PDB file of C-alpha atoms in Angstrom:
ATOM      1  CA  MET U   1    -120.699 -66.573  59.077  1.00 98.00           C
ATOM      2  CA  ASN U   2    -120.992 -67.206  55.357  1.00 99.00           C
ATOM      3  CA  ILE U   3    -124.441 -65.958  54.390  1.00 99.00           C
ATOM      4  CA  LEU U   4    -126.425 -66.091  51.149  1.00 99.00           C
ATOM      5  CA  ILE U   5    -129.297 -63.664  50.594  1.00 99.00           C
ATOM      6  CA  VAL U   6    -131.801 -64.949  48.034  1.00 99.00           C
ATOM      7  CA  GLY U   7    -133.554 -61.930  46.551  1.00 98.00           C
ATOM      8  CA  LEU U   8    -132.266 -58.343  46.625  1.00 97.00           C
ATOM      9  CA  GLY U   9    -135.537 -56.483  46.936  1.00 94.00           C
ATOM     10  CA  ALA U  10    -136.207 -54.213  49.904  1.00 94.00           C
ATOM     11  CA  LEU U  11    -135.986 -56.888  52.603  1.00 96.00           C
ATOM     12  CA  GLY U  12    -133.032 -58.721  51.095  1.00 98.00           C
ATOM     13  CA  THR U  13    -131.092 -55.480  50.738  1.00 98.00           C
ATOM     14  CA  VAL U  14    -131.654 -54.644  54.422  1.00 98.00           C
ATOM     15  CA  TYR U  15    -130.318 -58.029  55.508  1.00 99.00           C
ATOM     16  CA  ALA U  16    -127.393 -57.915  53.084  1.00 98.00           C
ATOM     17  CA  THR U  17    -126.323 -54.447  54.202  1.00 98.00           C
ATOM     18  CA  PHE U  18    -126.468 -54.930  57.959  1.00 99.00           C
ATOM     19  CA  LEU U  19    -125.029 -58.450  58.031  1.00 99.00           C
ATOM     20  CA  LYS U  20    -122.103 -57.505  55.800  1.00 99.00           C
ATOM     21  CA  LYS U  21    -121.462 -54.343  57.813  1.00 98.00           C
ATOM     22  CA  GLY U  22    -121.612 -56.498  60.931  1.00 98.00           C
ATOM     23  CA  GLY U  23    -118.583 -58.460  59.782  1.00 98.00           C
ATOM     24  CA  HIS U  24    -120.045 -61.447  57.959  1.00 99.00           C
ATOM     25  CA  GLN U  25    -119.266 -62.719  54.472  1.00 99.00           C
ATOM     26  CA  VAL U  26    -122.360 -62.082  52.378  1.00 99.00           C
ATOM     27  CA  TRP U  27    -123.278 -63.208  48.874  1.00 99.00           C
ATOM     28  CA  ALA U  28    -126.589 -62.561  47.127  1.00 98.00           C
ATOM     29  CA  LEU U  29    -128.712 -63.974  44.329  1.00 98.00           C
ATOM     30  CA  THR U  30    -130.908 -61.734  42.214  1.00 98.00           C
ATOM     31  CA  LYS U  31    -132.578 -61.944  38.831  1.00 96.00           C
ATOM     32  CA  GLU U  32    -130.287 -61.560  35.844  1.00 96.00           C
ATOM     33  CA  LYS U  33    -132.077 -58.422  34.643  1.00 95.00           C
ATOM     34  CA  TYR U  34    -131.053 -56.655  37.872  1.00 95.00           C
ATOM     35  CA  LEU U  35    -127.336 -57.521  37.735  1.00 96.00           C
ATOM     36  CA  PRO U  36    -126.328 -54.282  35.929  1.00 96.00           C
ATOM     37  CA  PHE U  37    -127.519 -52.341  39.000  1.00 94.00           C
ATOM     38  CA  PHE U  38    -125.015 -54.246  41.147  1.00 96.00           C
ATOM     39  CA  ALA U  39    -121.855 -53.929  39.074  1.00 92.00           C
ATOM     40  CA  GLU U  40    -120.009 -52.581  42.137  1.00 93.00           C
ATOM     41  CA  LYS U  41    -121.655 -55.107  44.512  1.00 96.00           C
ATOM     42  CA  LYS U  42    -122.733 -52.213  46.745  1.00 97.00           C
ATOM     43  CA  VAL U  43    -125.892 -52.008  48.852  1.00 98.00           C
ATOM     44  CA  ILE U  44    -127.189 -49.121  50.967  1.00 98.00           C
ATOM     45  CA  THR U  45    -129.803 -49.008  53.727  1.00 98.00           C
ATOM     46  CA  SER U  46    -131.064 -45.788  55.320  1.00 98.00           C
ATOM     47  CA  GLY U  47    -133.992 -44.848  57.533  1.00 97.00           C
ATOM     48  CA  ILE U  48    -134.913 -45.369  61.157  1.00 96.00           C
ATOM     49  CA  TRP U  49    -131.954 -47.701  61.849  1.00 97.00           C
ATOM     50  CA  GLY U  50    -129.407 -45.263  60.437  1.00 96.00           C
ATOM     51  CA  GLU U  51    -127.529 -45.169  57.140  1.00 96.00           C
ATOM     52  CA  VAL U  52    -125.306 -48.139  56.353  1.00 97.00           C
ATOM     53  CA  SER U  53    -123.532 -49.173  53.162  1.00 97.00           C
ATOM     54  CA  ALA U  54    -121.599 -52.312  52.330  1.00 98.00           C
ATOM     55  CA  SER U  55    -119.911 -54.110  49.449  1.00 98.00           C
ATOM     56  CA  LEU U  56    -120.969 -57.745  49.174  1.00 98.00           C
ATOM     57  CA  ASN U  57    -118.670 -60.668  48.420  1.00 98.00           C
ATOM     58  CA  GLY U  58    -120.585 -61.486  45.279  1.00 98.00           C
ATOM     59  CA  ILE U  59    -123.901 -60.966  43.503  1.00 98.00           C
ATOM     60  CA  SER U  60    -125.079 -63.342  40.787  1.00 98.00           C
ATOM     61  CA  SER U  61    -128.189 -64.779  39.174  1.00 97.00           C
ATOM     62  CA  CYS U  62    -127.120 -68.422  39.551  1.00 97.00           C
ATOM     63  CA  ILE U  63    -125.427 -70.461  42.257  1.00 98.00           C
ATOM     64  CA  THR U  64    -122.313 -71.364  40.215  1.00 97.00           C
ATOM     65  CA  PRO U  65    -120.087 -68.681  41.848  1.00 97.00           C
ATOM     66  CA  CYS U  66    -121.242 -69.946  45.262  1.00 97.00           C
ATOM     67  CA  LEU U  67    -120.582 -73.655  44.855  1.00 97.00           C
ATOM     68  CA  ASP U  68    -117.243 -73.538  46.689  1.00 96.00           C
ATOM     69  CA  VAL U  69    -118.672 -71.615  49.669  1.00 98.00           C
ATOM     70  CA  ASP U  70    -119.776 -73.442  52.814  1.00 98.00           C
ATOM     71  CA  PHE U  71    -122.835 -71.468  53.832  1.00 99.00           C
ATOM     72  CA  ASP U  72    -123.909 -71.223  57.455  1.00 99.00           C
ATOM     73  CA  LEU U  73    -127.101 -69.358  56.643  1.00 99.00           C
ATOM     74  CA  ILE U  74    -129.329 -68.800  53.616  1.00 99.00           C
ATOM     75  CA  ILE U  75    -131.976 -66.084  53.967  1.00 99.00           C
ATOM     76  CA  LEU U  76    -134.928 -66.406  51.614  1.00 98.00           C
ATOM     77  CA  THR U  77    -136.527 -63.004  50.902  1.00 98.00           C
ATOM     78  CA  VAL U  78    -138.129 -63.576  47.494  1.00 97.00           C
ATOM     79  CA  LYS U  79    -141.806 -62.992  46.798  1.00 94.00           C
ATOM     80  CA  SER U  80    -143.988 -65.929  47.802  1.00 94.00           C
ATOM     81  CA  TYR U  81    -144.789 -66.896  44.211  1.00 94.00           C
ATOM     82  CA  ASP U  82    -141.040 -67.516  43.660  1.00 96.00           C
ATOM     83  CA  THR U  83    -140.460 -69.571  46.820  1.00 97.00           C
ATOM     84  CA  TYR U  84    -140.408 -73.057  45.304  1.00 98.00           C
ATOM     85  CA  GLU U  85    -138.153 -72.105  42.407  1.00 98.00           C
ATOM     86  CA  ALA U  86    -135.792 -70.240  44.748  1.00 98.00           C
ATOM     87  CA  ILE U  87    -135.402 -73.016  47.318  1.00 98.00           C
ATOM     88  CA  CYS U  88    -134.868 -75.591  44.579  1.00 98.00           C
ATOM     89  CA  GLN U  89    -132.186 -73.339  43.069  1.00 98.00           C
ATOM     90  CA  VAL U  90    -130.195 -73.135  46.315  1.00 98.00           C
ATOM     91  CA  ARG U  91    -130.847 -76.708  47.483  1.00 98.00           C
ATOM     92  CA  PRO U  92    -127.352 -77.859  46.351  1.00 98.00           C
ATOM     93  CA  LEU U  93    -125.824 -75.281  48.727  1.00 98.00           C
ATOM     94  CA  VAL U  94    -127.596 -76.658  51.810  1.00 98.00           C
ATOM     95  CA  GLU U  95    -125.090 -78.759  53.733  1.00 97.00           C
ATOM     96  CA  GLU U  96    -125.369 -80.537  57.064  1.00 96.00           C
ATOM     97  CA  ARG U  97    -124.989 -77.376  59.174  1.00 96.00           C
ATOM     98  CA  THR U  98    -126.688 -74.890  56.808  1.00 98.00           C
ATOM     99  CA  LEU U  99    -129.827 -73.167  58.050  1.00 99.00           C
ATOM    100  CA  VAL U 100    -132.406 -71.573  55.748  1.00 99.00           C
ATOM    101  CA  LEU U 101    -134.314 -68.627  57.220  1.00 99.00           C
ATOM    102  CA  VAL U 102    -137.726 -68.075  55.632  1.00 98.00           C
ATOM    103  CA  ALA U 103    -138.161 -64.288  55.801  1.00 97.00           C
ATOM    104  CA  GLN U 104    -141.302 -63.821  53.716  1.00 92.00           C
ATOM    105  CA  ASN U 105    -144.913 -62.730  53.865  1.00 83.00           C
ATOM    106  CA  GLY U 106    -147.838 -65.070  53.964  1.00 92.00           C
ATOM    107  CA  TYR U 107    -148.893 -68.673  54.415  1.00 94.00           C
ATOM    108  CA  GLY U 108    -147.181 -71.649  52.796  1.00 94.00           C
ATOM    109  CA  ASN U 109    -143.578 -70.478  52.434  1.00 96.00           C
ATOM    110  CA  TYR U 110    -142.286 -72.301  55.509  1.00 97.00           C
ATOM    111  CA  GLU U 111    -144.131 -75.435  54.436  1.00 96.00           C
ATOM    112  CA  THR U 112    -142.667 -75.266  50.917  1.00 97.00           C
ATOM    113  CA  VAL U 113    -139.098 -74.716  52.116  1.00 98.00           C
ATOM    114  CA  SER U 114    -139.192 -77.377  54.830  1.00 98.00           C
ATOM    115  CA  ASP U 115    -140.589 -79.894  52.335  1.00 98.00           C
ATOM    116  CA  VAL U 116    -137.555 -79.318  50.085  1.00 98.00           C
ATOM    117  CA  VAL U 117    -134.680 -79.055  52.601  1.00 98.00           C
ATOM    118  CA  GLY U 118    -136.203 -80.582  55.744  1.00 98.00           C
ATOM    119  CA  LYS U 119    -137.405 -79.048  58.996  1.00 98.00           C
ATOM    120  CA  SER U 120    -133.978 -79.489  60.613  1.00 98.00           C
ATOM    121  CA  HIS U 121    -132.584 -76.942  58.133  1.00 99.00           C
ATOM    122  CA  THR U 122    -135.527 -74.514  58.152  1.00 99.00           C
ATOM    123  CA  LEU U 123    -136.126 -71.505  60.384  1.00 99.00           C
ATOM    124  CA  LEU U 124    -139.085 -69.145  60.230  1.00 98.00           C
ATOM    125  CA  ALA U 125    -139.036 -65.379  60.700  1.00 98.00           C
ATOM    126  CA  ARG U 126    -141.934 -63.098  61.579  1.00 96.00           C
ATOM    127  CA  ILE U 127    -140.996 -59.692  60.177  1.00 94.00           C
ATOM    128  CA  ILE U 128    -143.010 -56.607  60.985  1.00 88.00           C
ATOM    129  CA  PHE U 129    -140.730 -53.773  59.922  1.00 91.00           C
ATOM    130  CA  GLY U 130    -141.337 -51.902  56.686  1.00 89.00           C
ATOM    131  CA  ALA U 131    -138.742 -51.092  54.049  1.00 92.00           C
ATOM    132  CA  ARG U 132    -139.097 -49.219  50.781  1.00 91.00           C
ATOM    133  CA  LEU U 133    -136.902 -49.822  47.758  1.00 92.00           C
ATOM    134  CA  ARG U 134    -135.706 -46.433  46.541  1.00 93.00           C
ATOM    135  CA  ARG U 135    -133.806 -48.006  43.658  1.00 94.00           C
ATOM    136  CA  MET U 136    -132.130 -51.366  43.135  1.00 95.00           C
ATOM    137  CA  GLY U 137    -129.490 -51.728  45.833  1.00 96.00           C
ATOM    138  CA  GLU U 138    -130.765 -48.823  47.933  1.00 98.00           C
ATOM    139  CA  VAL U 139    -133.530 -49.168  50.512  1.00 97.00           C
ATOM    140  CA  GLU U 140    -135.089 -47.162  53.335  1.00 97.00           C
ATOM    141  CA  VAL U 141    -136.383 -48.740  56.553  1.00 96.00           C
ATOM    142  CA  THR U 142    -139.491 -46.690  57.271  1.00 92.00           C
ATOM    143  CA  VAL U 143    -141.255 -48.298  60.225  1.00 88.00           C
ATOM    144  CA  MET U 144    -141.010 -51.078  62.822  1.00 89.00           C
ATOM    145  CA  ALA U 145    -143.860 -52.407  64.961  1.00 84.00           C
ATOM    146  CA  ASP U 146    -141.816 -55.091  66.740  1.00 89.00           C
ATOM    147  CA  LYS U 147    -138.522 -56.942  66.624  1.00 95.00           C
ATOM    148  CA  VAL U 148    -138.005 -59.691  64.063  1.00 97.00           C
ATOM    149  CA  ARG U 149    -138.865 -62.991  65.743  1.00 98.00           C
ATOM    150  CA  ILE U 150    -137.201 -66.209  64.578  1.00 98.00           C
ATOM    151  CA  GLY U 151    -137.731 -69.822  65.561  1.00 98.00           C
ATOM    152  CA  GLN U 152    -138.370 -73.400  64.419  1.00 98.00           C
ATOM    153  CA  PRO U 153    -142.087 -74.269  64.584  1.00 96.00           C
ATOM    154  CA  HIS U 154    -141.468 -77.974  65.187  1.00 96.00           C
ATOM    155  CA  GLY U 155    -138.459 -77.780  67.507  1.00 96.00           C
ATOM    156  CA  ALA U 156    -136.276 -79.382  64.827  1.00 98.00           C
ATOM    157  CA  VAL U 157    -133.292 -77.037  65.361  1.00 98.00           C
ATOM    158  CA  ARG U 158    -131.438 -76.632  68.664  1.00 98.00           C
ATOM    159  CA  GLU U 159    -132.846 -73.697  70.593  1.00 98.00           C
ATOM    160  CA  GLU U 160    -129.334 -72.543  71.521  1.00 98.00           C
ATOM    161  CA  ALA U 161    -128.406 -72.224  67.847  1.00 98.00           C
ATOM    162  CA  ILE U 162    -131.469 -70.092  67.081  1.00 99.00           C
ATOM    163  CA  VAL U 163    -130.911 -67.884  70.132  1.00 99.00           C
ATOM    164  CA  SER U 164    -127.301 -67.357  69.043  1.00 98.00           C
ATOM    165  CA  LEU U 165    -128.387 -66.435  65.506  1.00 99.00           C
ATOM    166  CA  ALA U 166    -131.009 -63.999  66.805  1.00 99.00           C
ATOM    167  CA  GLU U 167    -128.460 -62.339  69.078  1.00 99.00           C
ATOM    168  CA  GLU U 168    -125.991 -61.988  66.210  1.00 99.00           C
ATOM    169  CA  MET U 169    -128.577 -60.411  63.908  1.00 99.00           C
ATOM    170  CA  ASP U 170    -129.527 -58.054  66.715  1.00 98.00           C
ATOM    171  CA  ARG U 171    -125.864 -57.119  67.199  1.00 98.00           C
ATOM    172  CA  CYS U 172    -125.590 -56.372  63.477  1.00 98.00           C
ATOM    173  CA  GLY U 173    -128.381 -53.806  63.739  1.00 98.00           C
ATOM    174  CA  ILE U 174    -131.536 -55.740  62.799  1.00 98.00           C
ATOM    175  CA  PRO U 175    -133.621 -55.924  66.007  1.00 98.00           C
ATOM    176  CA  THR U 176    -134.192 -59.672  66.427  1.00 98.00           C
ATOM    177  CA  ALA U 177    -135.187 -62.143  69.145  1.00 98.00           C
ATOM    178  CA  TYR U 178    -135.842 -65.866  69.424  1.00 99.00           C
ATOM    179  CA  ASP U 179    -139.447 -66.989  69.898  1.00 98.00           C
ATOM    180  CA  ARG U 180    -140.531 -70.613  70.164  1.00 95.00           C
ATOM    181  CA  ASP U 181    -144.058 -69.529  69.191  1.00 95.00           C
ATOM    182  CA  VAL U 182    -142.957 -67.996  65.899  1.00 96.00           C
ATOM    183  CA  TYR U 183    -145.649 -69.848  63.923  1.00 95.00           C
ATOM    184  CA  LEU U 184    -148.359 -68.226  66.054  1.00 94.00           C
ATOM    185  CA  LEU U 185    -146.729 -64.858  65.428  1.00 94.00           C
ATOM    186  CA  LEU U 186    -146.591 -65.553  61.702  1.00 94.00           C
ATOM    187  CA  TRP U 187    -150.330 -66.206  61.631  1.00 95.00           C
ATOM    188  CA  GLU U 188    -150.956 -62.942  63.445  1.00 93.00           C
ATOM    189  CA  LYS U 189    -148.879 -61.218  60.753  1.00 92.00           C
ATOM    190  CA  ILE U 190    -150.881 -63.042  58.063  1.00 95.00           C
ATOM    191  CA  ILE U 191    -154.101 -61.655  59.556  1.00 97.00           C
ATOM    192  CA  TYR U 192    -152.519 -58.189  59.734  1.00 95.00           C
ATOM    193  CA  ASN U 193    -151.369 -58.354  56.105  1.00 95.00           C
ATOM    194  CA  CYS U 194    -154.643 -59.787  54.798  1.00 98.00           C
ATOM    195  CA  ALA U 195    -156.578 -56.952  56.417  1.00 98.00           C
ATOM    196  CA  LEU U 196    -154.280 -54.159  55.236  1.00 97.00           C
ATOM    197  CA  ASN U 197    -152.191 -54.994  52.189  1.00 96.00           C
ATOM    198  CA  PRO U 198    -154.736 -55.610  49.418  1.00 97.00           C
ATOM    199  CA  LEU U 199    -157.023 -52.778  50.520  1.00 97.00           C
ATOM    200  CA  GLY U 200    -154.081 -50.395  50.765  1.00 97.00           C
ATOM    201  CA  ALA U 201    -152.980 -51.459  47.284  1.00 97.00           C
ATOM    202  CA  ILE U 202    -156.409 -51.168  45.656  1.00 96.00           C
ATOM    203  CA  LEU U 203    -157.324 -47.858  47.294  1.00 97.00           C
ATOM    204  CA  ALA U 204    -153.799 -46.348  47.377  1.00 97.00           C
ATOM    205  CA  CYS U 205    -154.130 -45.731  51.115  1.00 96.00           C
ATOM    206  CA  SER U 206    -151.766 -45.888  54.073  1.00 96.00           C
ATOM    207  CA  TYR U 207    -152.581 -48.250  56.925  1.00 96.00           C
ATOM    208  CA  GLY U 208    -153.723 -45.323  59.047  1.00 96.00           C
ATOM    209  CA  GLU U 209    -156.088 -44.048  56.363  1.00 98.00           C
ATOM    210  CA  LEU U 210    -157.674 -47.489  56.123  1.00 98.00           C
ATOM    211  CA  ALA U 211    -158.245 -47.578  59.881  1.00 96.00           C
ATOM    212  CA  GLU U 212    -159.732 -44.070  59.991  1.00 97.00           C
ATOM    213  CA  ASN U 213    -162.267 -44.750  57.228  1.00 97.00           C
ATOM    214  CA  ARG U 214    -165.483 -46.323  58.548  1.00 97.00           C
ATOM    215  CA  GLU U 215    -166.135 -48.209  55.305  1.00 98.00           C
ATOM    216  CA  THR U 216    -162.688 -49.780  54.956  1.00 98.00           C
ATOM    217  CA  ARG U 217    -162.720 -50.586  58.658  1.00 98.00           C
ATOM    218  CA  LYS U 218    -165.882 -52.643  58.128  1.00 98.00           C
ATOM    219  CA  ILE U 219    -164.156 -54.556  55.332  1.00 98.00           C
ATOM    220  CA  MET U 220    -161.093 -55.203  57.493  1.00 98.00           C
ATOM    221  CA  ASP U 221    -163.316 -56.402  60.332  1.00 98.00           C
ATOM    222  CA  GLY U 222    -164.941 -58.864  57.927  1.00 98.00           C
ATOM    223  CA  ILE U 223    -161.574 -60.144  56.696  1.00 99.00           C
ATOM    224  CA  ILE U 224    -160.400 -60.726  60.264  1.00 98.00           C
ATOM    225  CA  GLU U 225    -163.656 -62.433  61.312  1.00 98.00           C
ATOM    226  CA  GLU U 226    -163.430 -64.878  58.399  1.00 98.00           C
ATOM    227  CA  ILE U 227    -159.785 -65.724  59.098  1.00 98.00           C
ATOM    228  CA  PHE U 228    -160.624 -66.602  62.689  1.00 98.00           C
ATOM    229  CA  LEU U 229    -163.420 -68.848  61.420  1.00 98.00           C
ATOM    230  CA  VAL U 230    -160.976 -70.629  59.099  1.00 97.00           C
ATOM    231  CA  ALA U 231    -158.317 -70.948  61.804  1.00 96.00           C
ATOM    232  CA  ARG U 232    -160.797 -72.355  64.321  1.00 95.00           C
ATOM    233  CA  THR U 233    -162.184 -74.868  61.822  1.00 96.00           C
ATOM    234  CA  ARG U 234    -158.757 -75.925  60.523  1.00 95.00           C
ATOM    235  CA  GLY U 235    -157.219 -76.307  63.987  1.00 93.00           C
ATOM    236  CA  ILE U 236    -154.743 -73.453  63.504  1.00 93.00           C
ATOM    237  CA  SER U 237    -153.634 -72.144  66.894  1.00 91.00           C
ATOM    238  CA  LEU U 238    -153.825 -68.425  67.596  1.00 93.00           C
ATOM    239  CA  ARG U 239    -153.019 -66.492  70.774  1.00 90.00           C
ATOM    240  CA  PHE U 240    -156.369 -64.678  70.779  1.00 94.00           C
ATOM    241  CA  ARG U 241    -159.718 -66.024  71.996  1.00 92.00           C
ATOM    242  CA  ASP U 242    -161.633 -64.595  69.065  1.00 95.00           C
ATOM    243  CA  ALA U 243    -161.649 -61.994  66.300  1.00 96.00           C
ATOM    244  CA  GLU U 244    -162.912 -59.291  68.652  1.00 96.00           C
ATOM    245  CA  GLU U 245    -159.905 -59.655  70.955  1.00 96.00           C
ATOM    246  CA  TYR U 246    -157.523 -59.560  67.990  1.00 96.00           C
ATOM    247  CA  ARG U 247    -159.218 -56.488  66.489  1.00 96.00           C
ATOM    248  CA  GLU U 248    -158.747 -54.597  69.743  1.00 96.00           C
ATOM    249  CA  ILE U 249    -154.988 -55.273  69.663  1.00 93.00           C
ATOM    250  CA  PHE U 250    -154.863 -54.672  65.908  1.00 94.00           C
ATOM    251  CA  TYR U 251    -156.390 -51.187  66.003  1.00 96.00           C
ATOM    252  CA  GLU U 252    -154.918 -50.029  69.314  1.00 94.00           C
ATOM    253  CA  LYS U 253    -151.383 -51.482  69.305  1.00 91.00           C
ATOM    254  CA  LEU U 254    -150.315 -53.091  66.015  1.00 89.00           C
ATOM    255  CA  LEU U 255    -151.572 -50.565  63.502  1.00 90.00           C
ATOM    256  CA  PRO U 256    -150.656 -47.176  65.059  1.00 91.00           C
ATOM    257  CA  PRO U 257    -146.840 -47.586  64.775  1.00 87.00           C
ATOM    258  CA  THR U 258    -147.271 -48.364  61.057  1.00 88.00           C
ATOM    259  CA  ALA U 259    -150.067 -45.865  60.322  1.00 92.00           C
ATOM    260  CA  ALA U 260    -148.057 -43.916  57.729  1.00 90.00           C
ATOM    261  CA  HIS U 261    -146.875 -47.062  55.951  1.00 89.00           C
ATOM    262  CA  PHE U 262    -148.063 -48.101  52.488  1.00 92.00           C
ATOM    263  CA  PRO U 263    -148.057 -51.851  51.801  1.00 92.00           C
ATOM    264  CA  SER U 264    -145.425 -53.353  49.521  1.00 89.00           C
ATOM    265  CA  MET U 265    -148.343 -54.672  47.466  1.00 94.00           C
ATOM    266  CA  TYR U 266    -149.227 -51.054  46.630  1.00 95.00           C
ATOM    267  CA  TYR U 267    -145.745 -50.417  45.231  1.00 92.00           C
ATOM    268  CA  ASP U 268    -145.805 -53.734  43.349  1.00 92.00           C
ATOM    269  CA  LEU U 269    -149.177 -52.836  41.854  1.00 94.00           C
ATOM    270  CA  MET U 270    -147.890 -49.415  40.778  1.00 92.00           C
ATOM    271  CA  ALA U 271    -144.909 -51.152  39.154  1.00 91.00           C
ATOM    272  CA  LYS U 272    -147.281 -53.657  37.499  1.00 92.00           C
ATOM    273  CA  LYS U 273    -145.536 -56.608  39.152  1.00 91.00           C
ATOM    274  CA  PRO U 274    -147.169 -59.897  40.191  1.00 92.00           C
ATOM    275  CA  LEU U 275    -148.818 -59.583  43.607  1.00 94.00           C
ATOM    276  CA  GLU U 276    -148.486 -61.880  46.641  1.00 93.00           C
ATOM    277  CA  ILE U 277    -152.212 -62.374  47.071  1.00 96.00           C
ATOM    278  CA  ASP U 278    -152.089 -66.192  46.834  1.00 96.00           C
ATOM    279  CA  SER U 279    -150.152 -66.437  50.106  1.00 95.00           C
ATOM    280  CA  LEU U 280    -152.472 -63.984  51.863  1.00 97.00           C
ATOM    281  CA  ASN U 281    -156.223 -63.727  51.193  1.00 98.00           C
ATOM    282  CA  GLY U 282    -155.885 -66.330  48.449  1.00 97.00           C
ATOM    283  CA  ALA U 283    -154.535 -68.799  51.006  1.00 97.00           C
ATOM    284  CA  ILE U 284    -157.487 -68.051  53.289  1.00 98.00           C
ATOM    285  CA  VAL U 285    -159.892 -68.723  50.416  1.00 98.00           C
ATOM    286  CA  LYS U 286    -158.132 -72.020  49.627  1.00 97.00           C
ATOM    287  CA  LEU U 287    -158.109 -73.185  53.256  1.00 97.00           C
ATOM    288  CA  ALA U 288    -161.784 -72.220  53.561  1.00 98.00           C
ATOM    289  CA  LYS U 289    -162.830 -74.116  50.435  1.00 98.00           C
ATOM    290  CA  GLU U 290    -161.028 -77.239  51.646  1.00 97.00           C
ATOM    291  CA  ALA U 291    -163.118 -77.022  54.839  1.00 96.00           C
ATOM    292  CA  HIS U 292    -166.342 -76.145  52.948  1.00 97.00           C
ATOM    293  CA  LEU U 293    -166.478 -72.689  54.538  1.00 98.00           C
ATOM    294  CA  SER U 294    -167.700 -69.450  53.005  1.00 98.00           C
ATOM    295  CA  VAL U 295    -165.369 -66.421  53.219  1.00 98.00           C
ATOM    296  CA  PRO U 296    -167.013 -63.862  50.905  1.00 98.00           C
ATOM    297  CA  VAL U 297    -165.023 -60.819  52.045  1.00 99.00           C
ATOM    298  CA  ASN U 298    -161.649 -62.483  51.539  1.00 99.00           C
ATOM    299  CA  GLU U 299    -162.831 -63.984  48.267  1.00 98.00           C
ATOM    300  CA  THR U 300    -163.946 -60.583  46.963  1.00 98.00           C
ATOM    301  CA  ILE U 301    -160.619 -58.978  47.929  1.00 98.00           C
ATOM    302  CA  TYR U 302    -158.757 -61.846  46.270  1.00 98.00           C
ATOM    303  CA  HIS U 303    -160.640 -61.435  42.991  1.00 98.00           C
ATOM    304  CA  LEU U 304    -160.258 -57.638  43.023  1.00 97.00           C
ATOM    305  CA  ILE U 305    -156.480 -58.005  43.226  1.00 97.00           C
ATOM    306  CA  ARG U 306    -156.524 -60.668  40.520  1.00 96.00           C
ATOM    307  CA  ALA U 307    -158.595 -58.300  38.346  1.00 95.00           C
ATOM    308  CA  LYS U 308    -156.011 -55.538  38.850  1.00 93.00           C
ATOM    309  CA  GLU U 309    -153.248 -57.901  37.757  1.00 91.00           C
ATOM    310  CA  ALA U 310    -155.240 -59.088  34.750  1.00 91.00           C
ATOM    311  CA  ASN U 311    -155.846 -55.498  33.628  1.00 88.00           C
ATOM    312  CA  TYR U 312    -152.208 -54.531  33.466  1.00 84.00           C
ATOM    313  CA  ARG U 313    -151.128 -57.876  32.027  1.00 77.00           C
ATOM    314  CA  ARG U 314    -153.631 -57.409  29.214  1.00 77.00           C
ATOM    315  CA  LYS U 315    -152.370 -53.882  28.541  1.00 72.00           C
ATOM    316  CA  ASN U 316    -148.794 -55.180  28.370  1.00 69.00           C
ATOM    317  CA  ASP U 317    -149.661 -57.953  25.890  1.00 61.00           C
TER     318      ASP U 317
END
C-alpha cells in the first residue's frame, strides 16, 4: 500500500515505522520546524513490541511532493486541535479508493474528518496503547491495554476491506482487529482519558497513582458519573448499564495494565504545548451545556487545564 502518515509525533512515528518495515511505501507530513530532525527520513520505534527502524519514502511539511502518489491509506495522528486544518490539507490526496484512518484521542475528530471527505472514506480507530516520544523520530511503546480496534461507525465502508486492513496492520506488528462497534469503544476511551489525562497532567501522577489516591479517585468517579449522565441524555450508546458498572471495569481491568503510564497531556504540559482538553472534558462540558445539564467536576477540570495553558502562554509572551 501507499500510505501517508499525517503527524510524526509519538503515535505517527509508531505507525510510520512498523508499516514501512512491513513492506509498505510510507510518506509523512510534519510541521516545517521539525523537518531538520528528519533529514535522513529515518524513524525508530522501541519498547514492548521490539526495536524497529525504517527509512520513509518522503517527509515534508506540505503535500506538493505527494501529489503524484495514489494513496491507499492516510492515517491522521495529529492533535485534535489540528484535525480540521490537517484533513483540509490532505483533502486533494483523497481519491476514490483512499481511506482516511482517524487515529486520535477524543470526541469530534471522526465527525470533522467525515464531514470533509465523507463517511465512505473515513475509518475510526480506538487506540489504547501508550507511546512516548524520546526525541523527534524516535519513540518508545510503553504499554498496551488492548489491540487497536478499527471500523466504520456508519457501515459506509465494506467490512471486508476494513478486516483486510486490520489484518495487514496486525501482520506489520501493530496489534489490530476489526470491530463494528468501534464508536462505542471510542466513547469508552473518551471516558478513560477524561478521568485520567487531565488529572495526571495537573498532578504529575501516573495512572496507578491516581487510582491509589482516595481523593483523586473521588474526582475520577465524579468525572465518570457526569459523562454517563451526558451520554444518557444525549442518546449516546455505551456498552455499560451505568457509571458504577463502568467504574468496576475501569479500576479492575482497564487501568491496571497502564498503571505506570503518564498521560501524553502531562508531557505536553511539561513542554508547554497546547493541550487536547477541548476534545475530552471540554467536549463533555459543551455537550452538557447544549442539553442544559450541569457537569461541575468536568467543568472544573477543564478550567484548571485552561489555566495551566494560560499561565505558560503569558510567561512566553
